[in-house]
Short mmCIF file of C-alpha atoms in Angstrom, two decimals:
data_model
loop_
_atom_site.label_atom_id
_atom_site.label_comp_id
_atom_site.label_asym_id
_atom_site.label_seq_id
_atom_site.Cartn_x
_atom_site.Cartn_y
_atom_site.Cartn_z
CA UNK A 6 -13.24 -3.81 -7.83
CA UNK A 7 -15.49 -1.31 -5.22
CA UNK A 8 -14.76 2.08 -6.82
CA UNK A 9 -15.52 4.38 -3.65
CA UNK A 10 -15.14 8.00 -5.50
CA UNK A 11 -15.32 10.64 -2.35
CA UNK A 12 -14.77 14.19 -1.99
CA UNK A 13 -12.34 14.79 0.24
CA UNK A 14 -8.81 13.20 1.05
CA UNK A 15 -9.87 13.13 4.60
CA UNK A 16 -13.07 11.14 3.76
CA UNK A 17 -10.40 8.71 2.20
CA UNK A 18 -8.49 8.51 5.12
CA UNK A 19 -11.22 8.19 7.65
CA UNK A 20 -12.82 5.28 5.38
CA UNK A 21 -9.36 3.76 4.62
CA UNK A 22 -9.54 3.48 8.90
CA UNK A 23 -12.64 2.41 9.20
CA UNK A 24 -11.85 -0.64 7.19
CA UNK A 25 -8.41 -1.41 8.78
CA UNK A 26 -10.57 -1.10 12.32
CA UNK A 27 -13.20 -3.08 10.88
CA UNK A 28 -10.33 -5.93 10.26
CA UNK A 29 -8.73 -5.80 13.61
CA UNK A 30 -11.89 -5.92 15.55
CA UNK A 31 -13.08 -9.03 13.73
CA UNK A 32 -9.60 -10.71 13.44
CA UNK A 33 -7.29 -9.41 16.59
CA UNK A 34 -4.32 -11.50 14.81
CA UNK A 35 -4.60 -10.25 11.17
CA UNK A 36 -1.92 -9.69 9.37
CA UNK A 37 -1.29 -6.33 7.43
CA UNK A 38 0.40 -5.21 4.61
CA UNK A 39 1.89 -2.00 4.58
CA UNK A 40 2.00 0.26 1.53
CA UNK A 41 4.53 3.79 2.42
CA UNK A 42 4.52 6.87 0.41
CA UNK A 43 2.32 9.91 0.83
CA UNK A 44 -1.20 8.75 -0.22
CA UNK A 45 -1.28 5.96 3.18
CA UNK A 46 -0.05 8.53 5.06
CA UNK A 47 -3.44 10.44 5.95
CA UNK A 48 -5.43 7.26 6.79
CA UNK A 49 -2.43 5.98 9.01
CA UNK A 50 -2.80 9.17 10.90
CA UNK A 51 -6.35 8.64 11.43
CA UNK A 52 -5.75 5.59 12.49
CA UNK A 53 -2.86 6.47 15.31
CA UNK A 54 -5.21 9.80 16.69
CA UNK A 55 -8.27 6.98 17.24
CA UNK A 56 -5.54 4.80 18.92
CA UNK A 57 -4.22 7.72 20.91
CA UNK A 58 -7.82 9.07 21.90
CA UNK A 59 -8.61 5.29 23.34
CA UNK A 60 -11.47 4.44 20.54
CA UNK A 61 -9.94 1.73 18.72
CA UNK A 62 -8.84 -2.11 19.08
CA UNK A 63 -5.77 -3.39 20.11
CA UNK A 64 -2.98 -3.88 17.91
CA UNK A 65 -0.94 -6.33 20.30
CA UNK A 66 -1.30 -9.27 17.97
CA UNK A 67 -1.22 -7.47 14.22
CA UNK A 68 1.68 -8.32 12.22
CA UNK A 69 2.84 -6.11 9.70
CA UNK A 70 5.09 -6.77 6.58
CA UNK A 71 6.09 -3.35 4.34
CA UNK A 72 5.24 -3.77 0.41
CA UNK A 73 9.07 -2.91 -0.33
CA UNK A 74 12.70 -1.80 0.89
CA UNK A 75 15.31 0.61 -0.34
CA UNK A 76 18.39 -1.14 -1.28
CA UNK A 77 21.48 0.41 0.05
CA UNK A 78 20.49 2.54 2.62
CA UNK A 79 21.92 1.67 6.22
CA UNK A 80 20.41 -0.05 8.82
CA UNK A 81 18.12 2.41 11.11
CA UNK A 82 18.42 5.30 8.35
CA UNK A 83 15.20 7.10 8.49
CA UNK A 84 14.43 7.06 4.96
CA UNK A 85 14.28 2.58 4.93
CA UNK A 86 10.55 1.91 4.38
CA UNK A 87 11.15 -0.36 7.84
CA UNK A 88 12.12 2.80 9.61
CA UNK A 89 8.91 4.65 7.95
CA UNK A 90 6.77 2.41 9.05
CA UNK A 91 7.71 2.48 12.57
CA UNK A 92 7.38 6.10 12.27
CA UNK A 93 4.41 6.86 10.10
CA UNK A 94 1.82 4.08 12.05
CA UNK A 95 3.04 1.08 13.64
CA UNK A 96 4.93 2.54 16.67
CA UNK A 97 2.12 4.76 17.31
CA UNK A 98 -0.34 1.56 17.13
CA UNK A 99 1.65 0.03 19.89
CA UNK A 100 2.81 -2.39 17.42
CA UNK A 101 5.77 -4.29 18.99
CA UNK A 102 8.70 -3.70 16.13
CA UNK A 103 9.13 -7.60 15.91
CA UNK A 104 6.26 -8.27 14.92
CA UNK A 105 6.69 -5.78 11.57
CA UNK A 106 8.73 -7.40 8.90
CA UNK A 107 10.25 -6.10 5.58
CA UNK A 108 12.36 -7.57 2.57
CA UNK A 109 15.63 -7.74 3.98
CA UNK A 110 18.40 -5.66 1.59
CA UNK A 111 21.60 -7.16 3.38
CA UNK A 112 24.44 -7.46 0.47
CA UNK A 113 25.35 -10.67 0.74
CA UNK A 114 21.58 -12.58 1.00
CA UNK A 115 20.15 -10.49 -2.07
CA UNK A 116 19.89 -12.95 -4.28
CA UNK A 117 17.48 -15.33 -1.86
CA UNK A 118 15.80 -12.33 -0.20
CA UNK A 119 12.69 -12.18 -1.86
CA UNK A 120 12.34 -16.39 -1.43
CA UNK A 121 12.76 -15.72 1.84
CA UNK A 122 10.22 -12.88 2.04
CA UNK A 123 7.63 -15.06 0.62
CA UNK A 124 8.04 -17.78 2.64
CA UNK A 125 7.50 -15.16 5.22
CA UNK A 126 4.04 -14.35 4.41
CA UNK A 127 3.12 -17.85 3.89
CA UNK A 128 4.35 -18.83 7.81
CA UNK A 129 2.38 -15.78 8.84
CA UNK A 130 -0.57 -17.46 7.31
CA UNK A 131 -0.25 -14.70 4.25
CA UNK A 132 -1.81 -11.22 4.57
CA UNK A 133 -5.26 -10.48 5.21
CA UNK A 134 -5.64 -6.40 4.16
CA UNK A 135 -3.07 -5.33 1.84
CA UNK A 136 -2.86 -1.57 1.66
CA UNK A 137 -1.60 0.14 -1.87
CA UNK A 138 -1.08 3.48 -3.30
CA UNK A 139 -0.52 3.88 -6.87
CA UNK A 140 2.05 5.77 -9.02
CA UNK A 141 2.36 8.38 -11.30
CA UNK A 142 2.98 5.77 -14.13
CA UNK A 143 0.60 3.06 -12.70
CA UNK A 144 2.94 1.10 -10.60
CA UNK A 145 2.22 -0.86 -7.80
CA UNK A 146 4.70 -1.17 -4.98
CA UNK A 147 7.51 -0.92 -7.23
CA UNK A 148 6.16 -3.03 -9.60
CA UNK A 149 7.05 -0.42 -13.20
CA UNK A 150 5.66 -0.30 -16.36
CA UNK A 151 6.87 -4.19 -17.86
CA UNK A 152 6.47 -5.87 -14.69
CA UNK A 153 5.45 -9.56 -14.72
CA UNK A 154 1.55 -9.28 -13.56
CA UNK A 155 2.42 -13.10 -11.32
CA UNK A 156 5.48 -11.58 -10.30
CA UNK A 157 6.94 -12.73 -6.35
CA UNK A 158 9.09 -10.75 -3.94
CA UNK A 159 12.26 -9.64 -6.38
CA UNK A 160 15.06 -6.69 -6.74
CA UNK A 161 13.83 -4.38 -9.13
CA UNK A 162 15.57 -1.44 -10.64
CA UNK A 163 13.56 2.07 -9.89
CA UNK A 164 13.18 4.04 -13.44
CA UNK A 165 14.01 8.04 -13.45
CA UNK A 166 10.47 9.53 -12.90
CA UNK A 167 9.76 7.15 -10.03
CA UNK A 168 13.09 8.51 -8.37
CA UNK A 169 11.90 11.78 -9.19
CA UNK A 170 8.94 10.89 -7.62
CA UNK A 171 10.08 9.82 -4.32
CA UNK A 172 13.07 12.66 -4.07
CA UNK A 173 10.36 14.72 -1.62
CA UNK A 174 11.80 12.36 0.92
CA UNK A 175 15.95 12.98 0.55
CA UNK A 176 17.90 15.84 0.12
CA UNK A 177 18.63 15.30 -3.85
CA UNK A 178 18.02 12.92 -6.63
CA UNK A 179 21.20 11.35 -6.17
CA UNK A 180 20.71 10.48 -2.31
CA UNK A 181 17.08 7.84 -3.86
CA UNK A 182 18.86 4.35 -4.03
CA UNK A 183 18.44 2.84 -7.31
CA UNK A 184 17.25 -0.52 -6.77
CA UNK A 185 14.44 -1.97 -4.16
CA UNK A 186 13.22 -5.40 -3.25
CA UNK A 187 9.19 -5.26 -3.50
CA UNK A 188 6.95 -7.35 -3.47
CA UNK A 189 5.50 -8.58 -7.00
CA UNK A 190 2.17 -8.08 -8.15
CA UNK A 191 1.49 -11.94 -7.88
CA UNK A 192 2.39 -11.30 -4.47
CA UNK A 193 0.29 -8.57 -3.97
CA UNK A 194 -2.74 -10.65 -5.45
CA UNK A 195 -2.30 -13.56 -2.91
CA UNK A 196 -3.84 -11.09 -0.08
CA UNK A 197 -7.21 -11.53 0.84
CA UNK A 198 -8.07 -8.13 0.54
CA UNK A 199 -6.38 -5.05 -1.03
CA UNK A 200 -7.17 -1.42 -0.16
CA UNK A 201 -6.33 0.70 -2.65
CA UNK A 202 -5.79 4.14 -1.61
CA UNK A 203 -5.09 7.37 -4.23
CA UNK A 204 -5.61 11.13 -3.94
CA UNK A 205 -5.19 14.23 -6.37
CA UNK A 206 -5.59 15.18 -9.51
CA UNK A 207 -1.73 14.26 -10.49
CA UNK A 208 -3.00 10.27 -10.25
CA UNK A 209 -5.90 10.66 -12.11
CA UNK A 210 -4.49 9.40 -15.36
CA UNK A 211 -3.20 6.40 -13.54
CA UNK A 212 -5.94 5.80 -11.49
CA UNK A 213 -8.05 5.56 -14.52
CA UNK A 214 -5.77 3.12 -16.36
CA UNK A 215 -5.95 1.01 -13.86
CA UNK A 216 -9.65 0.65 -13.21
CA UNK A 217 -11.54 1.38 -17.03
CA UNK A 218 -8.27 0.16 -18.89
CA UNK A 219 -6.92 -2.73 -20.36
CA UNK A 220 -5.23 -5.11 -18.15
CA UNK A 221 -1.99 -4.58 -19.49
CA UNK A 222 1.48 -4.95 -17.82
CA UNK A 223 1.55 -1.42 -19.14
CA UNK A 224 -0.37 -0.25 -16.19
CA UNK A 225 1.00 -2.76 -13.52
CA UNK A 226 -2.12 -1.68 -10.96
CA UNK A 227 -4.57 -3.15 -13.64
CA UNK A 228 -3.63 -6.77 -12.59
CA UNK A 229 -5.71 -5.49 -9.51
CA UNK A 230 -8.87 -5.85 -11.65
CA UNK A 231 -7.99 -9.74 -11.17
CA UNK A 232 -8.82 -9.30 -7.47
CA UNK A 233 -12.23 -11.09 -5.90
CA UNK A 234 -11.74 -8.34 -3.00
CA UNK A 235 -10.45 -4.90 -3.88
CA UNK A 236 -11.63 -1.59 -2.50
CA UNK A 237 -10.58 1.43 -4.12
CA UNK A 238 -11.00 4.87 -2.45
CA UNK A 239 -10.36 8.00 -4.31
CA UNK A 240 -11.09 11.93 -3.59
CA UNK A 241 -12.50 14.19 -6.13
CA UNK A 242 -9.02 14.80 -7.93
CA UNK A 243 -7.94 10.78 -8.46
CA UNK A 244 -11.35 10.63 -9.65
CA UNK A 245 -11.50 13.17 -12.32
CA UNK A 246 -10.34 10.67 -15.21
CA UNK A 247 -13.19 7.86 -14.54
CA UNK A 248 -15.58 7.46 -17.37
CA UNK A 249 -17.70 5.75 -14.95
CA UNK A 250 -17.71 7.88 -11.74
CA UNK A 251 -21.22 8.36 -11.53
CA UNK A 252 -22.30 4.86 -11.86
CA UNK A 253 -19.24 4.04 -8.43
CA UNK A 254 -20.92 7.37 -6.59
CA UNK A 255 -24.36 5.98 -6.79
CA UNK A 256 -23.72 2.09 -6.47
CA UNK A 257 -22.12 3.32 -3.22
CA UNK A 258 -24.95 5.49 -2.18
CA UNK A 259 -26.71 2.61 -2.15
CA UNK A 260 -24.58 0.00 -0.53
CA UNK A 261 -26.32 -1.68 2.61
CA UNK A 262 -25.44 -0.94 6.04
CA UNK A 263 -24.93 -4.15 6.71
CA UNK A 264 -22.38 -4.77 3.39
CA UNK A 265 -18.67 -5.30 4.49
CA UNK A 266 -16.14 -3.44 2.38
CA UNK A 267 -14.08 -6.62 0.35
#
């Protein structure tokens, strides 16, 4: 792992850009994955205000597949990650909506949908920049406490406090769907670079679990500590918990100008 510890959740964010940019402007055609939720949501709006203001690459080839869907909500309803995504960065990207795919949750092909997810990624020649957040209880995607660390695309049932978590985006608890499809943390592993992006002092404990803990299925985001090419960028508050902050602040002081991030 590069542990990036920074101040500010903007520095994130204009960092997290930087290295999506970076990406693009090297490989026209990459293919991103998606992470939704609120910590991606400052660095994708960096990234749509550089598009808007005319300083950044085209997007015309990218293609984009979301780490997870909502099972259960219609098709088109604004809360669908597919639907978020369109919203939060890709629309605003110029990113044609074909060319952005997500675990389908359609009743009657649950059962093969996350086969056919993964065979997905693998025509798309898998996914070069995989962009995460992290929860409140150290899962990835929706990968909970328990998960399988060489788990694939899968339905997965969402525990209470991750509900809880996400019921800033719905009326009421009871309006968060229950299950998702998501992609597993084997999955997640099979990118060629992950971006790990966390912010605030509530994912601290998490944050530090998953970088100076055990790897432990415990902490699902652990299995990250596996990867040859993950970047992790946290402000001041997702920072607090590291024993070793320090030693991240001043190996990145020092990194060379000419040193790619992953």
């Amino acid at each position: 792992m590069e542990v990036v510890p920074l101040d500010t959740g903007e520095d994130v964010a204009r960092l997290a850009a930087d290295i999506v940019e970076s990406l693009v402007r090297r490989t026209p055609a990459a293919v991103l994955g998606l992470a939704t939720g609120s910590s991606p949501v400052p660095a994708y709006r960096e990234l749509a205000r550089r598009h808007s203001a005319g300083a950044a690459p085209s997007y015309d080839a990218v293609r984009c597949f979301t780490l997870d869907e909502y099972i259960g909500l219609p098709v088109g309803h604004p809360q669908t990650y597919r639907e978020t995504i369109f919203c939060e960065l890709t629309d605003a990207l110029g990113i044609a909506r074909e060319q952005v795919a997500s675990p389908d949750p359609e009743p009657a092909g649950l059962p093969q949908a996350g086969e056919r997810y993964e065979a997905a990624i693998r025509s798309a020649g898998g996914i070069d920049l995989q962009v995460v957040g992290i929860g409140t209880d150290g899962h990835l995607a929706f990968n909970e406490p328990g998960s399988s660390l060489s788990s694939s695309t899968r339905l997965k049932t969402l525990t209470e406090q991750t509900r809880r978590d996400n019921t800033r985006f719905f009326d009421k608890l009871d309006d968060v769907p229950r299950h998702v499809l998501t992609q597993g943390l084997g999955t997640i592993l099979q990118a060629r670079h992950v971006l790990l992006v966390a912010t605030g002092q509530t994912k601290a404990s998490a944050v530090a679990s998953a970088v100076e803990g055990a790897l432990s299925a415990s902490c699902p985001a652990s299995v990250l500590q596996l990867h040859p090419r993950c970047t992790v960028l946290l402000d001041t508050g997702a920072a607090a918990g590291l024993a070793r902050a320090d030693h991240y602040r001043e190996v990145h002081a020092a990194k060379p100008s000419w040193q790619a991030y992953g």
